[in-house]
mmCIF file with all atom_site columns, C-alpha atoms in Angstrom:
data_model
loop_
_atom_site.group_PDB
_atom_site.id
_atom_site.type_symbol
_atom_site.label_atom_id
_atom_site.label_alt_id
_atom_site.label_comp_id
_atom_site.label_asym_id
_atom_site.label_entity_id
_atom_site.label_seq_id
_atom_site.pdbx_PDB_ins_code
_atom_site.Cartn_x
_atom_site.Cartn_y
_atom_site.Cartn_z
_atom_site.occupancy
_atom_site.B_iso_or_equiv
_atom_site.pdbx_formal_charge
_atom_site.auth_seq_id
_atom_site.auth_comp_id
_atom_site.auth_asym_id
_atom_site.auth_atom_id
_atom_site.pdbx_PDB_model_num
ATOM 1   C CA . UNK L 1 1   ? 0.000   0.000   0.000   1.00 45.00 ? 1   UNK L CA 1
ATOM 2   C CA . UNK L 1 2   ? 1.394   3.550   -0.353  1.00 52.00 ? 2   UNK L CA 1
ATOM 3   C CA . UNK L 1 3   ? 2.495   5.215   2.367   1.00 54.00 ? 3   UNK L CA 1
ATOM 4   C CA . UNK L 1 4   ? 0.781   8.321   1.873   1.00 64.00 ? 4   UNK L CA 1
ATOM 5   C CA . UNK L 1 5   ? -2.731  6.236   1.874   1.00 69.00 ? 5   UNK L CA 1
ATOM 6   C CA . UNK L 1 6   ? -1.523  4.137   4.496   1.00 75.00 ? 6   UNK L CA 1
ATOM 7   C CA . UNK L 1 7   ? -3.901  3.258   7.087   1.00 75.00 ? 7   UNK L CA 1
ATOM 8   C CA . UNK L 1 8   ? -2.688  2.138   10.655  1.00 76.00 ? 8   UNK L CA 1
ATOM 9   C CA . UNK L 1 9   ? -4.727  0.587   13.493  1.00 79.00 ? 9   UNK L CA 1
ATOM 10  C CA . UNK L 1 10  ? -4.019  0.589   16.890  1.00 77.00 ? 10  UNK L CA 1
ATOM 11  C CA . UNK L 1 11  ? -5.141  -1.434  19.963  1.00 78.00 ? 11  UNK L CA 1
ATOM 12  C CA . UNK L 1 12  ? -4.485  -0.213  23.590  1.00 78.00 ? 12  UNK L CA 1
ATOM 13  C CA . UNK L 1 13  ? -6.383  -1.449  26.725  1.00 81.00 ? 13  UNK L CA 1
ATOM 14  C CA . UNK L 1 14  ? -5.724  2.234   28.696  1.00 83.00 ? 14  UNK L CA 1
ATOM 15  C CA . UNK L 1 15  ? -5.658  5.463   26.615  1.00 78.00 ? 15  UNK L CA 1
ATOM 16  C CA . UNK L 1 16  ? -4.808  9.100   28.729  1.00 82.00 ? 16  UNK L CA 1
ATOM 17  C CA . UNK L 1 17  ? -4.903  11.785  27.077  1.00 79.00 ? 17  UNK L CA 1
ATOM 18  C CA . UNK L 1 18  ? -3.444  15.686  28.675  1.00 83.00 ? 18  UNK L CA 1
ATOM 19  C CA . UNK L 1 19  ? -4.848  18.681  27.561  1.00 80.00 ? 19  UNK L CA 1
ATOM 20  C CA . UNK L 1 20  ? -3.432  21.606  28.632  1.00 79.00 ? 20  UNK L CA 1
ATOM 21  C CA . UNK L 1 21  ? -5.761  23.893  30.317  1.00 76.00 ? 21  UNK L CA 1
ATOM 22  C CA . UNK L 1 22  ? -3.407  26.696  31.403  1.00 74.00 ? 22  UNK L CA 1
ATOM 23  C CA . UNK L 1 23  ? -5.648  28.997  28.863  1.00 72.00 ? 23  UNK L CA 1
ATOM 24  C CA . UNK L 1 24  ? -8.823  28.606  30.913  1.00 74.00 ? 24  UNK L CA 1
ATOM 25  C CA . UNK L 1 25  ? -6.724  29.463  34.236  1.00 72.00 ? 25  UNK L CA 1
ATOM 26  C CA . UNK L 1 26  ? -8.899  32.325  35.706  1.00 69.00 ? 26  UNK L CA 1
ATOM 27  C CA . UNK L 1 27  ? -7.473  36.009  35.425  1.00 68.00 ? 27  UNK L CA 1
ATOM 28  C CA . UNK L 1 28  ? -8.094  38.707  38.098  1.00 69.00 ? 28  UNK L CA 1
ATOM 29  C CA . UNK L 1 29  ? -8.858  41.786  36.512  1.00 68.00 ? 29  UNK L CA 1
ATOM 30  C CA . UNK L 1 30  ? -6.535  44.666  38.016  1.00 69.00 ? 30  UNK L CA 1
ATOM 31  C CA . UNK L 1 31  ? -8.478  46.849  40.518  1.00 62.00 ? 31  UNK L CA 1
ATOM 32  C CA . UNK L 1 32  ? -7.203  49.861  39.159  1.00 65.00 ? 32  UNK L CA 1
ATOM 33  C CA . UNK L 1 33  ? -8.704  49.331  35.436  1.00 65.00 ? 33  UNK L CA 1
ATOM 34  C CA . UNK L 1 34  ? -12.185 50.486  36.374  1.00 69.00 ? 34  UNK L CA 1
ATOM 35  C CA . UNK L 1 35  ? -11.118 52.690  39.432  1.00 71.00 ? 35  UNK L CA 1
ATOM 36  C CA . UNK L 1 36  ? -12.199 55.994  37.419  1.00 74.00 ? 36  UNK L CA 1
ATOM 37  C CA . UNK L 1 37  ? -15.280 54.371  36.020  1.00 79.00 ? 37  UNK L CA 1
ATOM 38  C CA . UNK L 1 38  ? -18.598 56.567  36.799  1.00 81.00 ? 38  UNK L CA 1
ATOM 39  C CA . UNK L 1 39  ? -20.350 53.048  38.622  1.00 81.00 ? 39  UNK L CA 1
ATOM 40  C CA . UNK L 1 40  ? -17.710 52.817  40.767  1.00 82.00 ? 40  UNK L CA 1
ATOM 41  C CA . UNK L 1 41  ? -17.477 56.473  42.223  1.00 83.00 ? 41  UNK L CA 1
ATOM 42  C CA . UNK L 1 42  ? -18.836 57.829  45.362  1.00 85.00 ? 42  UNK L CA 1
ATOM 43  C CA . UNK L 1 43  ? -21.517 60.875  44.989  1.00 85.00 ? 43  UNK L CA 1
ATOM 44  C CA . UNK L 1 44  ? -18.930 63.364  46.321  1.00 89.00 ? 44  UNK L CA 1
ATOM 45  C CA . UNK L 1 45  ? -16.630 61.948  43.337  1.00 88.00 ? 45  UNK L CA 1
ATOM 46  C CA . UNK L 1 46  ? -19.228 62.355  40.998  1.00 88.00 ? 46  UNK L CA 1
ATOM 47  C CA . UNK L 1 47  ? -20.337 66.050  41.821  1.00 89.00 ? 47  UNK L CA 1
ATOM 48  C CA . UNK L 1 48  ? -16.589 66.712  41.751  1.00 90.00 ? 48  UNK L CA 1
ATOM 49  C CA . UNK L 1 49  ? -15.949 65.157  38.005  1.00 89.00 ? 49  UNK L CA 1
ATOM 50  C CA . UNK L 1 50  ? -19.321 66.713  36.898  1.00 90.00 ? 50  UNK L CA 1
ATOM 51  C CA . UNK L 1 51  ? -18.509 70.259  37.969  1.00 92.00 ? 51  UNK L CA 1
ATOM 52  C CA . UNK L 1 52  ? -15.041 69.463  35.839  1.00 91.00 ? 52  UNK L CA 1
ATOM 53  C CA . UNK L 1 53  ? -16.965 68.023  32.838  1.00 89.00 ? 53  UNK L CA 1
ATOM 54  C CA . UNK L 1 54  ? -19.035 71.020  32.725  1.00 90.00 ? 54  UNK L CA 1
ATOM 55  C CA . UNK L 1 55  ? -15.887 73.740  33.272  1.00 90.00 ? 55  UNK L CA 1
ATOM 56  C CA . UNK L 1 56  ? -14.285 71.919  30.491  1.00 89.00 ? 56  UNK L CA 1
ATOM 57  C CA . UNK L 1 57  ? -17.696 72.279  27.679  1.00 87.00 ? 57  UNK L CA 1
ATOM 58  C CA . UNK L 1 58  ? -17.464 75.730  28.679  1.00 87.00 ? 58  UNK L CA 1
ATOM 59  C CA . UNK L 1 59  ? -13.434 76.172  27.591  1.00 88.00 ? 59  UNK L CA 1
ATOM 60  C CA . UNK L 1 60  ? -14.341 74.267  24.650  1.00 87.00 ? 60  UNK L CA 1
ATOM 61  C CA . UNK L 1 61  ? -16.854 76.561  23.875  1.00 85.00 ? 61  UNK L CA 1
ATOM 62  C CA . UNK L 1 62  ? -14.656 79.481  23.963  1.00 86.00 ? 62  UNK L CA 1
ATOM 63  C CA . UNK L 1 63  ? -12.408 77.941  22.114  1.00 86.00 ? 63  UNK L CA 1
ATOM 64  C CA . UNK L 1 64  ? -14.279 76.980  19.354  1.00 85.00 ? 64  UNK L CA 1
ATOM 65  C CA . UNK L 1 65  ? -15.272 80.812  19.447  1.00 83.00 ? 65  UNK L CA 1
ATOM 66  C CA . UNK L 1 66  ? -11.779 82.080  19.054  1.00 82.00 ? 66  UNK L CA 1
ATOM 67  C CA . UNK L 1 67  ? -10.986 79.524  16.369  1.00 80.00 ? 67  UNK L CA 1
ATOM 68  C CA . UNK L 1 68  ? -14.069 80.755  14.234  1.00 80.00 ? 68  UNK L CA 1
ATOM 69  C CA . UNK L 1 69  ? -12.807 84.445  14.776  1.00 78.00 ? 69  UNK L CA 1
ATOM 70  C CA . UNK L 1 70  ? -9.234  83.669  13.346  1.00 77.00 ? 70  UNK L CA 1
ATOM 71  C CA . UNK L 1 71  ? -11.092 82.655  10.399  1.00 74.00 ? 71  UNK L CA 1
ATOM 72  C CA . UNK L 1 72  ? -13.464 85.571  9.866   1.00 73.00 ? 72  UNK L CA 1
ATOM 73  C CA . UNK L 1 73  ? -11.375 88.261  9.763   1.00 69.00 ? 73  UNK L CA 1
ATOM 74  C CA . UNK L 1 74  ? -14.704 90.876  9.150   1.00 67.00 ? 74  UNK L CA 1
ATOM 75  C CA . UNK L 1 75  ? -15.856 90.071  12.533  1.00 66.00 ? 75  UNK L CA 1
ATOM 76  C CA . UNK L 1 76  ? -12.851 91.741  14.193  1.00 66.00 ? 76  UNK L CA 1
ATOM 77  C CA . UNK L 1 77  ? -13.293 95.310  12.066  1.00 64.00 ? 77  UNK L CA 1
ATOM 78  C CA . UNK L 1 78  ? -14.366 97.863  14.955  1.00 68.00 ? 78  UNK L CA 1
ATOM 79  C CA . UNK L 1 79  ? -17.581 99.114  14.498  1.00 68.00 ? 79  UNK L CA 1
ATOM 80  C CA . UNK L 1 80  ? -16.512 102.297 13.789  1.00 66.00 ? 80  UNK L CA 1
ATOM 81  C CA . UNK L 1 81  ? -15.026 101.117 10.763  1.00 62.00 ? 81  UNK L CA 1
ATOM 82  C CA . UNK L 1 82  ? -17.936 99.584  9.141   1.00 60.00 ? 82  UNK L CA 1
ATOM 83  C CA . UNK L 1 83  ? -19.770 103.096 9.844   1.00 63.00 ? 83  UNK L CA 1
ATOM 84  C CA . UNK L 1 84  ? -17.285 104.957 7.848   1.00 62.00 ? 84  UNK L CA 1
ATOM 85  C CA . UNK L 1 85  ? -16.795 102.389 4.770   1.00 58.00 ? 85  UNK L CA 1
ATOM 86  C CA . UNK L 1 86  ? -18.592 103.898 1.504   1.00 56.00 ? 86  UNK L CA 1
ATOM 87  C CA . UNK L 1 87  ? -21.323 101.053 0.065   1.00 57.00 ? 87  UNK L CA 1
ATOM 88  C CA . UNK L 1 88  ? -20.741 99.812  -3.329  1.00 54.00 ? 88  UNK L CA 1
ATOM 89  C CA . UNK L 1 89  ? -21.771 101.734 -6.035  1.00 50.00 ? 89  UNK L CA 1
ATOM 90  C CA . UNK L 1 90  ? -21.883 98.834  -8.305  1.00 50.00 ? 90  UNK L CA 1
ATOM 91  C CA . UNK L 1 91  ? -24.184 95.684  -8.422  1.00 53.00 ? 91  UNK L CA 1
ATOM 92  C CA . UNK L 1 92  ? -21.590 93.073  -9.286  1.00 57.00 ? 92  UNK L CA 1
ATOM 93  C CA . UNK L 1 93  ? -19.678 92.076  -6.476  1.00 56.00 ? 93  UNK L CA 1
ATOM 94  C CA . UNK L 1 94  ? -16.644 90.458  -8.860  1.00 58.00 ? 94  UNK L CA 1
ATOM 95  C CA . UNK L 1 95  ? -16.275 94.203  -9.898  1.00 61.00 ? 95  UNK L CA 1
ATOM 96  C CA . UNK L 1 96  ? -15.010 94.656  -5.981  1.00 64.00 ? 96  UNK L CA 1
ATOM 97  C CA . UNK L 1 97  ? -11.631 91.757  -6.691  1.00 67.00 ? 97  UNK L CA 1
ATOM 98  C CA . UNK L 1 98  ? -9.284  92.378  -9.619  1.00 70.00 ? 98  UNK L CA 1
ATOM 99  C CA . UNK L 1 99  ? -9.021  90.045  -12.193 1.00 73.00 ? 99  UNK L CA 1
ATOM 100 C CA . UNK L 1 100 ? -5.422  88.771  -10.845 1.00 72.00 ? 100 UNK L CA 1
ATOM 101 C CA . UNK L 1 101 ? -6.784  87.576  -7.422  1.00 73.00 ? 101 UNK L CA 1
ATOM 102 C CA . UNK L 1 102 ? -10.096 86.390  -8.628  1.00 75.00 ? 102 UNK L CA 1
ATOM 103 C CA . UNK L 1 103 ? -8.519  83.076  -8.147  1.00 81.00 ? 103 UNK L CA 1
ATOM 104 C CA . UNK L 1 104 ? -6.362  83.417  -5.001  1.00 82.00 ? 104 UNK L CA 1
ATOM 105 C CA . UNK L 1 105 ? -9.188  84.634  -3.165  1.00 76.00 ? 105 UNK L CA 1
ATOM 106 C CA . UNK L 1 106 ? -11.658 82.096  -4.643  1.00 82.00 ? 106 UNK L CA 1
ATOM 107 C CA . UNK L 1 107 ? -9.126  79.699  -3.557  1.00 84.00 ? 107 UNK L CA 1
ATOM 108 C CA . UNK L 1 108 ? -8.703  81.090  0.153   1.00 81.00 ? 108 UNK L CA 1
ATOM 109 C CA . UNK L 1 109 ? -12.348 81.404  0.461   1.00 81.00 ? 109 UNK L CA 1
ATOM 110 C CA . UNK L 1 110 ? -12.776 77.590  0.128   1.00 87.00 ? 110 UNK L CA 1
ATOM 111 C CA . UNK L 1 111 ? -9.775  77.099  2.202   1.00 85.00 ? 111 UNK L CA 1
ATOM 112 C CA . UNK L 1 112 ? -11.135 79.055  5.221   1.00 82.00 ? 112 UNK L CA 1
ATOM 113 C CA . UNK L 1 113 ? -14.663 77.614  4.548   1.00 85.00 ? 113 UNK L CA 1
ATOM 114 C CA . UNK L 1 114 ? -13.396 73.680  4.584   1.00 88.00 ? 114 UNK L CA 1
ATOM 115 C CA . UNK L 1 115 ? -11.307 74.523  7.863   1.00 86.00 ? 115 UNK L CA 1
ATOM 116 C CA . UNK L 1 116 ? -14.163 75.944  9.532   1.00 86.00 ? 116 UNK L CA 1
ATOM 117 C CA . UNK L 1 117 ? -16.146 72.628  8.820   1.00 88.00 ? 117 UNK L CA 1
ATOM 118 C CA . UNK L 1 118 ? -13.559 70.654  9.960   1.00 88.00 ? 118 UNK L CA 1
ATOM 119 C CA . UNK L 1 119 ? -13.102 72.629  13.357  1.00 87.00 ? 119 UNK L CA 1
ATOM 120 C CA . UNK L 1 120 ? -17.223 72.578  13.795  1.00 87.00 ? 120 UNK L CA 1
ATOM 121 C CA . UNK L 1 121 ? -16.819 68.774  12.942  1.00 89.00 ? 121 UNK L CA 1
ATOM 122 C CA . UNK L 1 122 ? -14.465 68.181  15.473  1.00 88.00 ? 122 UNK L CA 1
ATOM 123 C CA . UNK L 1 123 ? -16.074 70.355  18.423  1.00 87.00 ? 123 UNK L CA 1
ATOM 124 C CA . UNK L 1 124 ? -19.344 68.724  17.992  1.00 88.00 ? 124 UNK L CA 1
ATOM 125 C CA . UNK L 1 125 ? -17.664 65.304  17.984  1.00 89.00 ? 125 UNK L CA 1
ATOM 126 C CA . UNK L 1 126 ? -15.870 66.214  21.141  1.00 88.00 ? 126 UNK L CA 1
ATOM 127 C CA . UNK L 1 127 ? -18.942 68.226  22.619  1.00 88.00 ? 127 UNK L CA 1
ATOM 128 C CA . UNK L 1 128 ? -20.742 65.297  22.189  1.00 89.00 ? 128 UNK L CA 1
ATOM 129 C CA . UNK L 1 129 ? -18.588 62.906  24.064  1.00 88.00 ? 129 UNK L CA 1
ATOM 130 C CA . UNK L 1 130 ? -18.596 65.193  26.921  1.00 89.00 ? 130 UNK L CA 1
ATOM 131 C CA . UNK L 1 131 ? -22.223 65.823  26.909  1.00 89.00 ? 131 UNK L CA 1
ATOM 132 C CA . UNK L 1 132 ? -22.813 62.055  27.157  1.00 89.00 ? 132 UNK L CA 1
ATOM 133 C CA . UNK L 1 133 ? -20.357 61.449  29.933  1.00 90.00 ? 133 UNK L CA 1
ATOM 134 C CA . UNK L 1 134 ? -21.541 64.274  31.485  1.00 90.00 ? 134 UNK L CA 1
ATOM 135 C CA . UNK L 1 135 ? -25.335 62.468  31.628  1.00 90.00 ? 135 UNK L CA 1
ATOM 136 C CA . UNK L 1 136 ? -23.856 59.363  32.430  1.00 89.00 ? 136 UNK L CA 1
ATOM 137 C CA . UNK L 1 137 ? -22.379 60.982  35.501  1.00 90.00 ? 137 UNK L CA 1
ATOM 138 C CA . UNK L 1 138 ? -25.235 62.845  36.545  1.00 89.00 ? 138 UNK L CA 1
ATOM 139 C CA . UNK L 1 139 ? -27.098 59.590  35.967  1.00 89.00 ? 139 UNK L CA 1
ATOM 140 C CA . UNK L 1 140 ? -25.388 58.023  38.445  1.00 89.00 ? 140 UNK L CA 1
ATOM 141 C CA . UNK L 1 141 ? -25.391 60.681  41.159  1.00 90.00 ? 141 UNK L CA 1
ATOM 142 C CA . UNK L 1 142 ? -29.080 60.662  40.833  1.00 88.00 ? 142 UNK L CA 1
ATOM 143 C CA . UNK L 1 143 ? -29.578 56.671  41.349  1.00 88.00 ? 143 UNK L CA 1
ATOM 144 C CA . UNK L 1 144 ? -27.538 56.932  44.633  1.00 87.00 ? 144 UNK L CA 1
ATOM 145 C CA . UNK L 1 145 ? -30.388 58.975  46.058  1.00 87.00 ? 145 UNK L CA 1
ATOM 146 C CA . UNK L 1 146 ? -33.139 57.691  44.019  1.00 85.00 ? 146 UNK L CA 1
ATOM 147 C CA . UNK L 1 147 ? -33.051 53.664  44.778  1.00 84.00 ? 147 UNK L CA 1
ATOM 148 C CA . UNK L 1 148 ? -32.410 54.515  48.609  1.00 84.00 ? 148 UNK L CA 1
ATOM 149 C CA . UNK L 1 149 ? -35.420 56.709  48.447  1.00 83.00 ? 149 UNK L CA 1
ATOM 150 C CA . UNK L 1 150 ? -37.087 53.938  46.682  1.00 81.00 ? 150 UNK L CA 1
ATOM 151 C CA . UNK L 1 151 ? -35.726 51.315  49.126  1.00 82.00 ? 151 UNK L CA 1
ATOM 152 C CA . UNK L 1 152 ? -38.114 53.172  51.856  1.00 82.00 ? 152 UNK L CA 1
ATOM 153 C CA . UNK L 1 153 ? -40.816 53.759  49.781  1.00 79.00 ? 153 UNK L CA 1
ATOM 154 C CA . UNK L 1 154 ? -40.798 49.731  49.003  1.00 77.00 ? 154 UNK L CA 1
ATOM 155 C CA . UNK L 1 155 ? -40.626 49.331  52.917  1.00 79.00 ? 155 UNK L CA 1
ATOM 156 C CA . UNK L 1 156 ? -43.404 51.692  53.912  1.00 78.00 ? 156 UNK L CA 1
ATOM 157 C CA . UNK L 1 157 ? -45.961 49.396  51.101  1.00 74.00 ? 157 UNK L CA 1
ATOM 158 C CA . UNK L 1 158 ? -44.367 46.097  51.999  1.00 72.00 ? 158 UNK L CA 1
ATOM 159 C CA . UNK L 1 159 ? -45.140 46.720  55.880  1.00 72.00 ? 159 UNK L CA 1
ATOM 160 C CA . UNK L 1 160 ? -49.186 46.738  55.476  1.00 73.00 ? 160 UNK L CA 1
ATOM 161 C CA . UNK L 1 161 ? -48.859 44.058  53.404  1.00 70.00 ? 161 UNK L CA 1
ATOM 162 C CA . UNK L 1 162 ? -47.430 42.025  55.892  1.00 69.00 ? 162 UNK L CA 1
ATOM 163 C CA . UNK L 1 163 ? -49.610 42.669  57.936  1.00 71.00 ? 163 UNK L CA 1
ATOM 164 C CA . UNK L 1 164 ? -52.318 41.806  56.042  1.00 67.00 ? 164 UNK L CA 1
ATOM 165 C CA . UNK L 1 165 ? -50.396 38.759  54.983  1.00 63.00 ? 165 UNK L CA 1
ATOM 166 C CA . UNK L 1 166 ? -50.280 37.921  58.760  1.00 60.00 ? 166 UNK L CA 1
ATOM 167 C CA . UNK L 1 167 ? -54.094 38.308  59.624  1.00 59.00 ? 167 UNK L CA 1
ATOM 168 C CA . UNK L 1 168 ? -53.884 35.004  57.276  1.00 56.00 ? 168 UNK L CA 1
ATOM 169 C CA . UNK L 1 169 ? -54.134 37.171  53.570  1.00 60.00 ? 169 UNK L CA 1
ATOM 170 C CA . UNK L 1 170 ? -51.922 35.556  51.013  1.00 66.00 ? 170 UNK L CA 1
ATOM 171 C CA . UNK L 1 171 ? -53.010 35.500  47.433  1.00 69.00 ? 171 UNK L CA 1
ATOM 172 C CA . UNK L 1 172 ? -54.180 39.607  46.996  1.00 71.00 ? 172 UNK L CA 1
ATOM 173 C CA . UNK L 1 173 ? -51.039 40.905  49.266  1.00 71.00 ? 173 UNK L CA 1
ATOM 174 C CA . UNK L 1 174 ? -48.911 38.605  46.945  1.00 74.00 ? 174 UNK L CA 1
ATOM 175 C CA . UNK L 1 175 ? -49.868 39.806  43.977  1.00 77.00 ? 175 UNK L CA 1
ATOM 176 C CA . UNK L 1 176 ? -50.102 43.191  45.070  1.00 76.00 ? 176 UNK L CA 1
ATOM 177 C CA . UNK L 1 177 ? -46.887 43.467  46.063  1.00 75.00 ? 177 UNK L CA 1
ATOM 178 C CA . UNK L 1 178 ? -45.430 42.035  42.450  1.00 80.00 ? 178 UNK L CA 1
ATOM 179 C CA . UNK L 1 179 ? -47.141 44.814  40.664  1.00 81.00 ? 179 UNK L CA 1
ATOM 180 C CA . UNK L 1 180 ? -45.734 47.426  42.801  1.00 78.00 ? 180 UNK L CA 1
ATOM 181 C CA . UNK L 1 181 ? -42.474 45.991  41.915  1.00 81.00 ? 181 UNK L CA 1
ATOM 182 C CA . UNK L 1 182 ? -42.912 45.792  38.443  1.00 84.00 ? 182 UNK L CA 1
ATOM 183 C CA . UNK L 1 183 ? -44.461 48.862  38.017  1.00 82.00 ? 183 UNK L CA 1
ATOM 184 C CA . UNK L 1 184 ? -40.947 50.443  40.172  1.00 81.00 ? 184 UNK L CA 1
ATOM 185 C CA . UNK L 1 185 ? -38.600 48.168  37.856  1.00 83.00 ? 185 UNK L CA 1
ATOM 186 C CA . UNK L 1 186 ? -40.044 48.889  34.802  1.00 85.00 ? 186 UNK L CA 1
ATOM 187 C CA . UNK L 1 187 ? -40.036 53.028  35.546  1.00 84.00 ? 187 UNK L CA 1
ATOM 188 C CA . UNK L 1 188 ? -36.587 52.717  36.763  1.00 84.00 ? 188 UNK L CA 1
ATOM 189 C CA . UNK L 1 189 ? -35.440 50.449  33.242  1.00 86.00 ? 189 UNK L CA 1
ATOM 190 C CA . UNK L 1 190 ? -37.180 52.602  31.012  1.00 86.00 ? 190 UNK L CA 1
ATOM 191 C CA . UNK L 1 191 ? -36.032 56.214  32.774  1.00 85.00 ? 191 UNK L CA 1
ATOM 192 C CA . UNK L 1 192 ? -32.214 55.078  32.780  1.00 86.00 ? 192 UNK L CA 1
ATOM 193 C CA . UNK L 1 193 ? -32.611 53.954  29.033  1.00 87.00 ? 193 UNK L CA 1
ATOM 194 C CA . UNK L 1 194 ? -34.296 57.382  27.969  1.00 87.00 ? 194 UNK L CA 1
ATOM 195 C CA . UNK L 1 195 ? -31.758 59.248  29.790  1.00 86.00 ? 195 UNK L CA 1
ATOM 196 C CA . UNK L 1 196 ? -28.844 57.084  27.856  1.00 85.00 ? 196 UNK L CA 1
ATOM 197 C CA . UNK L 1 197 ? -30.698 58.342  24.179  1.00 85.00 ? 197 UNK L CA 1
ATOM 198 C CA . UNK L 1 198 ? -31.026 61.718  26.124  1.00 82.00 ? 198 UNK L CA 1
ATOM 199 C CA . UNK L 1 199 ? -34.920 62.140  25.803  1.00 85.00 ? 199 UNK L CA 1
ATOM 200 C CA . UNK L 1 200 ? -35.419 62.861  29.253  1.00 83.00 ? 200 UNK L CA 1
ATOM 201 C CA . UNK L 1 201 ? -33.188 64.676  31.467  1.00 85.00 ? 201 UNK L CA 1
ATOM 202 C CA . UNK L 1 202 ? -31.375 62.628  34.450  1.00 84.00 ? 202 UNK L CA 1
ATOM 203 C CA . UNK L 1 203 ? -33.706 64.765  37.304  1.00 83.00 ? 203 UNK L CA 1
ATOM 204 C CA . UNK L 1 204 ? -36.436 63.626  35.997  1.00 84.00 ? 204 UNK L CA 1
ATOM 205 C CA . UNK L 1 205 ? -35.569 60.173  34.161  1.00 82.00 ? 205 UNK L CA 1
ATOM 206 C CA . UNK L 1 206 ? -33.860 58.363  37.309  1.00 82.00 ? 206 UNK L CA 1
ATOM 207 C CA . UNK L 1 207 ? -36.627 59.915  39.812  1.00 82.00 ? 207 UNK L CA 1
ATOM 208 C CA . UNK L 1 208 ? -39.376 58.657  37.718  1.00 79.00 ? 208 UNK L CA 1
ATOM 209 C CA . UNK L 1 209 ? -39.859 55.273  39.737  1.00 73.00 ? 209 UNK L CA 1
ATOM 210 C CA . UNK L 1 210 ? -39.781 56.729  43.055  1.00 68.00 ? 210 UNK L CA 1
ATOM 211 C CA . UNK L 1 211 ? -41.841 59.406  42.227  1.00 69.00 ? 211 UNK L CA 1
ATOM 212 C CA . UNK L 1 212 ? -44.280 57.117  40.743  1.00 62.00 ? 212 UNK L CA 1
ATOM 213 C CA . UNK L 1 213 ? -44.254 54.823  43.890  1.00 55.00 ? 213 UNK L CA 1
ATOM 214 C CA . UNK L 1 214 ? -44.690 57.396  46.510  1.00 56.00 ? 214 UNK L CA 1
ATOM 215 C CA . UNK L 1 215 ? -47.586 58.649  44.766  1.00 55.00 ? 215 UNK L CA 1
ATOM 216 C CA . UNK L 1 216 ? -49.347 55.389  44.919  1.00 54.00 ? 216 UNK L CA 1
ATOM 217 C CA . UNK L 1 217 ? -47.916 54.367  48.473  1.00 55.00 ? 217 UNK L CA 1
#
């Protein structure tokens, strides 16, 4: 038979067989990784970094402001200026250039209009990067207080229920009780998600649930 087709049988009466599983050795996650992470900060932490988020919009904002100046040079002519310039006689605006810098200025004009666009790109890319950390932030600062506010509003419905419950009440307290918590876990789902897409603002998106289960309690 040829070799390369060669087919070889083997008997054994014990086989063992290692397999390394070094790969699937569990890996602890360094602490400091998610340290800075908004979840993992205390409310004093968060009020700190959202006071710095909002200082640094505000420098952006400026700065985007002084970029856009450098780049319209009209904008910078004192008033006093404008009051004394003569208007144009003439209709035609090309009249205004000469011939010889038709195309320089043409070309300078474009120049200036494509950097502006790709400052404004960049600023709104950035803005809105810091506008979503900053609601991610305040989302969190607001959930501190909210679920512990919830927490006692849960207690304060869940105590004349067991009392009920006690008097020998089971199936009406039961269910009773699982709507109220649906009803609190669906608000609270729903208001973190709208404040994520940013349809509702954190204040109002995070207090939603315990707002809605006080005014039943």
């Amino acid at each position: 038979t040829d070799s390369a087709t060669e087919f070889t049988r083997i008997h054994f009466k014990s086989f063992k067989k290692l397999f390394d599983l070094s790969v699937l050795r569990k890996q602890n996650t360094n602490d400091s990784l998610f340290k800075n992470n908004f979840k993992m900060l205390s409310s004093r932490q968060l009020s700190h970094n959202i006071d710095s988020i909002r200082h640094l919009r505000d420098t952006m904002d400026r700065r985007l402001a002084s970029n856009v100046t450098y780049f319209l040079h009209y904008t910078q002519v004192p008033e006093r200026i404008w009051k004394k310039a003569k208007p144009a006689t003439t209709g035609n605006k090309d009249q205004l250039i000469p011939d010889s810098l038709v195309t320089l200025v043409k070309d300078r004009a474009l120049s200036a209009v494509n950097e502006l666009r790709n400052i404004v790109q960049y600023h709104q890319t950035d803005l809105d990067s810091k506008t979503k950390d900053l609601r991610l932030h305040e989302m969190e600062w607001h959930r501190k207080f909210a679920l512990s506010l919830s927490c006692l509003i849960l207690f304060f419905i869940g105590a004349p229920l067991g009392s009920i419950i006690r008097k020998g009440g089971l199936g009406m307290p039961l269910v009773t009780a699982i709507i109220f918590f649906l009803i609190f876990h669906l608000l609270n789902m729903f208001g973190e998600k709208f404040v994520k897409e940013a349809v509702l603002v954190p204040s109002i998106g995070m207090w939603s649930s315990a707002t809605c289960e006080r005014r039943r309690s």
